[in-house]
Coordinates of C-alpha atoms in Angstrom, one line a residue:
M1 CA 37.2 -84.9 35.1
A2 CA 38.6 -85.9 38.5
N3 CA 41.5 -88.3 38.7
P4 CA 39.9 -91.6 39.9
S5 CA 43.1 -92.7 41.7
L6 CA 42.5 -90.4 44.6
K7 CA 39.1 -91.9 45.4
A8 CA 40.5 -95.3 44.9
A9 CA 43.2 -94.6 47.4
F10 CA 40.6 -93.6 50.0
D11 CA 38.4 -96.6 49.2
A12 CA 41.5 -98.8 49.7
K13 CA 42.0 -97.3 53.2
K14 CA 45.5 -96.0 52.1
F15 CA 46.8 -93.3 54.3
I16 CA 47.6 -90.2 52.2
V17 CA 50.2 -87.5 52.8
A18 CA 49.7 -84.4 50.7
P19 CA 52.1 -81.5 50.4
G20 CA 50.9 -78.0 49.9
I21 CA 51.3 -76.4 46.5
F22 CA 50.8 -72.7 46.0
D23 CA 52.3 -71.8 42.6
M24 CA 53.5 -73.5 39.4
I25 CA 57.0 -74.1 40.5
S26 CA 55.8 -75.8 43.7
T27 CA 53.3 -77.8 41.6
R28 CA 56.0 -79.0 39.2
V29 CA 58.4 -80.0 42.1
A30 CA 55.7 -81.8 44.1
D31 CA 54.1 -83.5 41.1
G32 CA 57.4 -85.3 40.2
M33 CA 57.9 -86.8 43.7
G34 CA 55.4 -89.7 43.8
F35 CA 52.7 -88.3 46.2
D36 CA 49.2 -89.8 46.0
C37 CA 47.7 -86.3 46.3
L38 CA 48.6 -82.6 46.3
Y39 CA 46.8 -80.0 48.4
A40 CA 46.3 -76.6 46.8
T41 CA 46.5 -74.3 49.8
G42 CA 44.3 -71.2 49.9
F43 CA 46.8 -69.3 52.2
G44 CA 49.7 -70.0 49.9
T45 CA 47.9 -69.4 46.7
V46 CA 46.4 -66.1 47.8
A47 CA 49.8 -65.0 49.1
S48 CA 51.7 -65.9 45.9
H49 CA 49.0 -64.7 43.5
L50 CA 47.8 -61.5 45.3
G51 CA 50.4 -60.9 48.0
V52 CA 47.7 -60.5 50.7
A53 CA 46.4 -62.3 53.8
D54 CA 44.1 -65.3 53.4
A55 CA 41.2 -63.3 54.8
G56 CA 38.4 -63.6 52.2
I57 CA 39.9 -61.1 49.8
A58 CA 40.4 -63.6 46.9
T59 CA 37.4 -64.3 44.8
Y60 CA 36.2 -67.4 42.9
T61 CA 37.6 -65.9 39.7
D62 CA 41.0 -65.4 41.3
M63 CA 41.1 -68.9 42.6
V64 CA 39.5 -71.1 39.9
G65 CA 42.0 -70.0 37.3
R66 CA 44.9 -70.7 39.5
M67 CA 43.5 -74.1 40.5
G68 CA 42.9 -75.0 36.8
R69 CA 46.6 -74.2 36.0
F70 CA 47.7 -76.5 38.8
A71 CA 45.5 -79.3 37.6
Q72 CA 46.5 -78.8 34.0
M73 CA 50.2 -79.1 34.9
A74 CA 50.0 -81.9 37.4
K75 CA 49.5 -85.6 36.9
T76 CA 48.9 -86.1 40.6
P77 CA 45.3 -85.6 41.8
I78 CA 44.7 -82.3 43.7
I79 CA 42.4 -81.3 46.5
A80 CA 41.8 -77.6 46.4
D81 CA 40.8 -75.1 49.0
A82 CA 37.6 -73.3 48.0
D83 CA 36.9 -71.3 51.2
T84 CA 33.2 -70.9 51.9
G85 CA 32.2 -71.6 48.3
Y86 CA 32.5 -67.8 47.7
G87 CA 28.9 -67.0 48.7
G88 CA 25.5 -68.6 49.1
L89 CA 24.1 -71.8 47.7
L90 CA 24.1 -70.8 44.1
N91 CA 27.8 -69.7 44.5
V92 CA 28.6 -73.1 46.0
R93 CA 27.1 -74.9 43.0
H94 CA 29.0 -72.7 40.6
T95 CA 32.2 -73.2 42.5
V96 CA 31.9 -77.0 42.6
M97 CA 31.1 -77.2 38.9
G98 CA 34.0 -74.8 38.1
Y99 CA 36.6 -76.6 40.2
E100 CA 35.6 -79.9 38.7
A101 CA 35.6 -78.6 35.2
A102 CA 39.1 -77.2 35.9
G103 CA 40.4 -80.7 36.6
I104 CA 40.6 -80.6 40.4
S105 CA 39.9 -84.0 42.1
G106 CA 38.5 -82.7 45.4
I107 CA 37.2 -79.5 46.8
Q108 CA 37.4 -78.2 50.4
L109 CA 34.4 -76.2 51.7
E110 CA 34.3 -74.6 55.1
D111 CA 31.6 -73.3 57.5
Q112 CA 33.1 -69.9 58.3
E113 CA 31.2 -66.7 57.9
M114 CA 32.3 -64.4 55.1
P115 CA 34.8 -63.0 55.0
K116 CA 36.7 -66.1 56.1
K117 CA 40.2 -66.3 57.7
C118 CA 43.0 -68.8 57.8
G119 CA 42.0 -71.7 60.1
H120 CA 45.0 -71.3 62.4
T121 CA 44.5 -67.6 63.1
P122 CA 42.1 -65.9 65.6
G123 CA 38.8 -64.2 65.0
R124 CA 37.0 -66.9 63.1
S125 CA 33.2 -67.2 63.2
V126 CA 31.0 -69.9 61.8
I127 CA 27.6 -70.1 60.2
P128 CA 24.8 -72.2 61.6
A129 CA 25.5 -75.9 61.0
E130 CA 22.2 -76.3 59.2
D131 CA 23.3 -73.7 56.6
M132 CA 26.5 -75.6 56.0
V133 CA 24.5 -78.8 55.6
L134 CA 22.6 -77.2 52.8
K135 CA 25.8 -76.0 51.1
L136 CA 27.1 -79.6 51.2
K137 CA 23.9 -81.1 49.8
V138 CA 24.1 -78.5 47.0
A139 CA 27.8 -79.5 46.4
V140 CA 27.0 -83.2 46.3
E141 CA 24.3 -82.6 43.8
A142 CA 26.4 -80.2 41.7
R143 CA 29.3 -82.6 41.0
R144 CA 29.2 -84.5 37.8
D145 CA 31.8 -87.2 38.5
P146 CA 31.5 -89.5 41.5
N147 CA 35.3 -89.6 41.8
F148 CA 35.2 -85.8 42.6
L149 CA 35.6 -85.7 46.4
I150 CA 34.0 -83.1 48.8
V151 CA 35.9 -82.2 51.9
A152 CA 33.8 -80.5 54.6
R153 CA 35.7 -78.4 57.1
T154 CA 34.4 -76.9 60.3
D155 CA 36.1 -74.1 62.2
A156 CA 33.9 -74.5 65.2
R157 CA 36.5 -75.9 67.6
T158 CA 38.2 -72.6 68.3
S159 CA 35.1 -70.5 69.1
L160 CA 32.5 -73.1 70.1
G161 CA 34.5 -76.0 71.5
L162 CA 35.4 -79.6 70.5
E163 CA 31.9 -81.1 71.2
E164 CA 30.2 -78.7 68.8
A165 CA 33.0 -79.3 66.2
I166 CA 32.4 -83.0 66.4
R167 CA 28.6 -82.6 66.2
R168 CA 29.1 -80.6 63.0
G169 CA 31.6 -83.1 61.6
R170 CA 29.0 -85.8 61.9
M171 CA 26.3 -83.7 60.3
Y172 CA 28.5 -82.8 57.4
G173 CA 29.4 -86.4 56.8
D174 CA 25.7 -87.3 56.9
A175 CA 25.0 -84.5 54.4
G176 CA 27.3 -86.3 51.9
A177 CA 30.8 -85.1 52.4
D178 CA 33.4 -87.7 51.5
I179 CA 36.0 -86.4 54.0
V180 CA 35.5 -84.5 57.3
F181 CA 38.0 -81.9 58.3
I182 CA 37.8 -80.6 61.9
E183 CA 40.1 -77.6 61.9
S184 CA 42.5 -76.7 64.7
P185 CA 42.1 -79.4 67.4
E186 CA 44.6 -78.3 70.1
T187 CA 45.9 -81.6 71.6
E188 CA 46.5 -85.1 70.6
A189 CA 43.7 -86.2 73.0
E190 CA 41.3 -84.0 71.0
M191 CA 42.4 -85.7 67.8
V192 CA 41.9 -89.1 69.3
E193 CA 38.4 -88.1 70.3
I194 CA 37.6 -86.8 66.8
G195 CA 38.8 -90.1 65.4
R196 CA 36.7 -92.1 67.8
S197 CA 33.6 -90.0 67.2
I198 CA 33.4 -89.6 63.4
A199 CA 33.1 -92.6 61.0
K200 CA 34.0 -90.7 57.8
P201 CA 37.5 -90.4 56.5
L202 CA 39.2 -87.6 58.5
L203 CA 41.7 -85.0 57.4
A204 CA 44.5 -83.7 59.6
N205 CA 45.8 -80.2 58.9
N206 CA 49.5 -80.0 59.8
V207 CA 50.7 -76.4 60.0
E208 CA 54.2 -75.8 61.3
G209 CA 53.7 -73.3 64.2
G210 CA 49.9 -73.7 64.1
R211 CA 47.4 -74.7 66.7
T212 CA 47.4 -78.4 66.2
P213 CA 50.2 -80.9 67.2
I214 CA 51.9 -82.5 64.2
L215 CA 51.7 -86.3 64.7
P216 CA 53.5 -88.9 62.8
A217 CA 51.6 -90.5 59.9
A218 CA 51.5 -93.9 61.6
R219 CA 49.9 -92.3 64.7
L220 CA 47.3 -90.4 62.7
K221 CA 46.3 -93.5 60.9
E222 CA 46.1 -95.4 64.2
I223 CA 43.7 -92.9 65.7
G224 CA 41.4 -92.8 62.7
Y225 CA 42.7 -90.3 60.2
S226 CA 42.9 -90.9 56.4
I227 CA 44.9 -88.0 55.1
A228 CA 47.4 -85.5 56.4
I229 CA 47.9 -82.2 54.5
Y230 CA 51.0 -80.0 54.9
P231 CA 49.7 -76.7 53.3
G232 CA 52.4 -74.4 54.6
A233 CA 55.5 -76.6 54.5
G234 CA 56.4 -75.5 51.0
F235 CA 55.9 -71.7 51.1
L236 CA 57.4 -71.5 54.6
A237 CA 60.6 -73.2 53.4
V238 CA 60.7 -71.1 50.2
S239 CA 60.2 -67.8 52.2
A240 CA 63.1 -68.8 54.5
A241 CA 65.3 -69.7 51.6
L242 CA 64.6 -66.4 49.8
E243 CA 65.3 -64.4 53.0
R244 CA 68.7 -66.2 53.4
V245 CA 69.7 -65.7 49.8
Y246 CA 68.6 -62.1 49.5
S247 CA 70.3 -61.2 52.8
H248 CA 73.5 -62.7 51.5
L249 CA 73.2 -60.6 48.3
L250 CA 72.4 -57.4 50.3
K251 CA 75.4 -57.9 52.6
N252 CA 77.9 -59.0 50.0
G253 CA 76.8 -57.5 46.8
D254 CA 76.8 -60.8 44.9
T255 CA 75.9 -64.5 45.3
N256 CA 79.4 -65.8 45.5
G257 CA 80.0 -68.0 48.5
L258 CA 76.4 -69.2 48.9
P259 CA 76.3 -72.8 50.1
A260 CA 75.5 -75.2 47.3
Q261 CA 72.3 -76.4 49.0
E262 CA 70.9 -72.8 48.8
S263 CA 70.5 -73.1 45.1
Y264 CA 68.4 -75.5 43.0
G265 CA 70.8 -75.0 40.2
F266 CA 70.0 -73.2 36.9
G267 CA 70.4 -76.3 34.8
R268 CA 68.1 -78.3 37.0
M269 CA 65.6 -75.5 37.0
C270 CA 65.6 -75.5 33.2
E271 CA 64.9 -79.2 33.2
L272 CA 62.0 -78.8 35.7
M273 CA 60.4 -76.1 33.6
G274 CA 60.6 -78.2 30.4
F275 CA 63.4 -76.5 28.5
P276 CA 64.7 -79.8 27.1
E277 CA 61.5 -80.3 25.2
V278 CA 61.8 -76.7 23.9
W279 CA 65.3 -77.4 22.7
E280 CA 64.2 -80.6 20.9
F281 CA 61.4 -78.7 19.3
D282 CA 63.8 -76.0 18.1
K283 CA 66.1 -78.7 16.6
K284 CA 63.3 -80.4 14.8
W285 CA 61.9 -77.2 13.3
A286 CA 65.1 -75.2 12.7
R287 CA 65.5 -74.0 9.2
K288 CA 68.2 -76.0 7.4
D289 CA 69.3 -73.2 4.9

């Protein structure tokens, strides 16, 4: 079942900031920090799970299992990337039912042609808006829990322009999407226009080095947005940290001399992963002879 607190936050008009999670360590770290929502990024999850580009290679089976593990671990509600729904209308129904059953609280579906690509990369094409409307109607019908949110994303801005992207956003909201996601607006003025033109809750995708300017949360709320996701912040930081540490090891032959901030600390990591509970279990059940 979906976590009802996420829908309640949207209903209360609370602005939501959601960090990107992409593996179990990032999920554990983010889950303990007090966010209202986590965002399970497709780019990061495909990269960490398969080590390949987010270009339509991952399947429903690849993703639903990972998303279910995130949801099982986290107390915080999760919105999860589900690409195009992994196929046609029957696939969309199966995907929505599977993500909901896995414990996810919201699903993101997009109007790209298959195979899809990351929304801040070139070469994206979209299906007819009417086909996406059918997908969304199927998705709405397929969910069992009204607290399960459906995020409708359009990638039309890059190839077809802002006006078409806004037209699609309105159509997708009318089809039953709870949240509208116009991918890759390129200026603050475009984001203002989106906020002025679409009445549904809006999602801003903040990608460091991406196509869209990263605006402060207060400004996003002011111009009509309801949620900001930061899908890449975690895996970009982790990749940079790994490169620094591994470079030090390659150069010096050991990890002596690394700045303290470069390490999470082994003891802290044991706590994060639940070892204290393991040790208590061992004490309770240790043989006394």
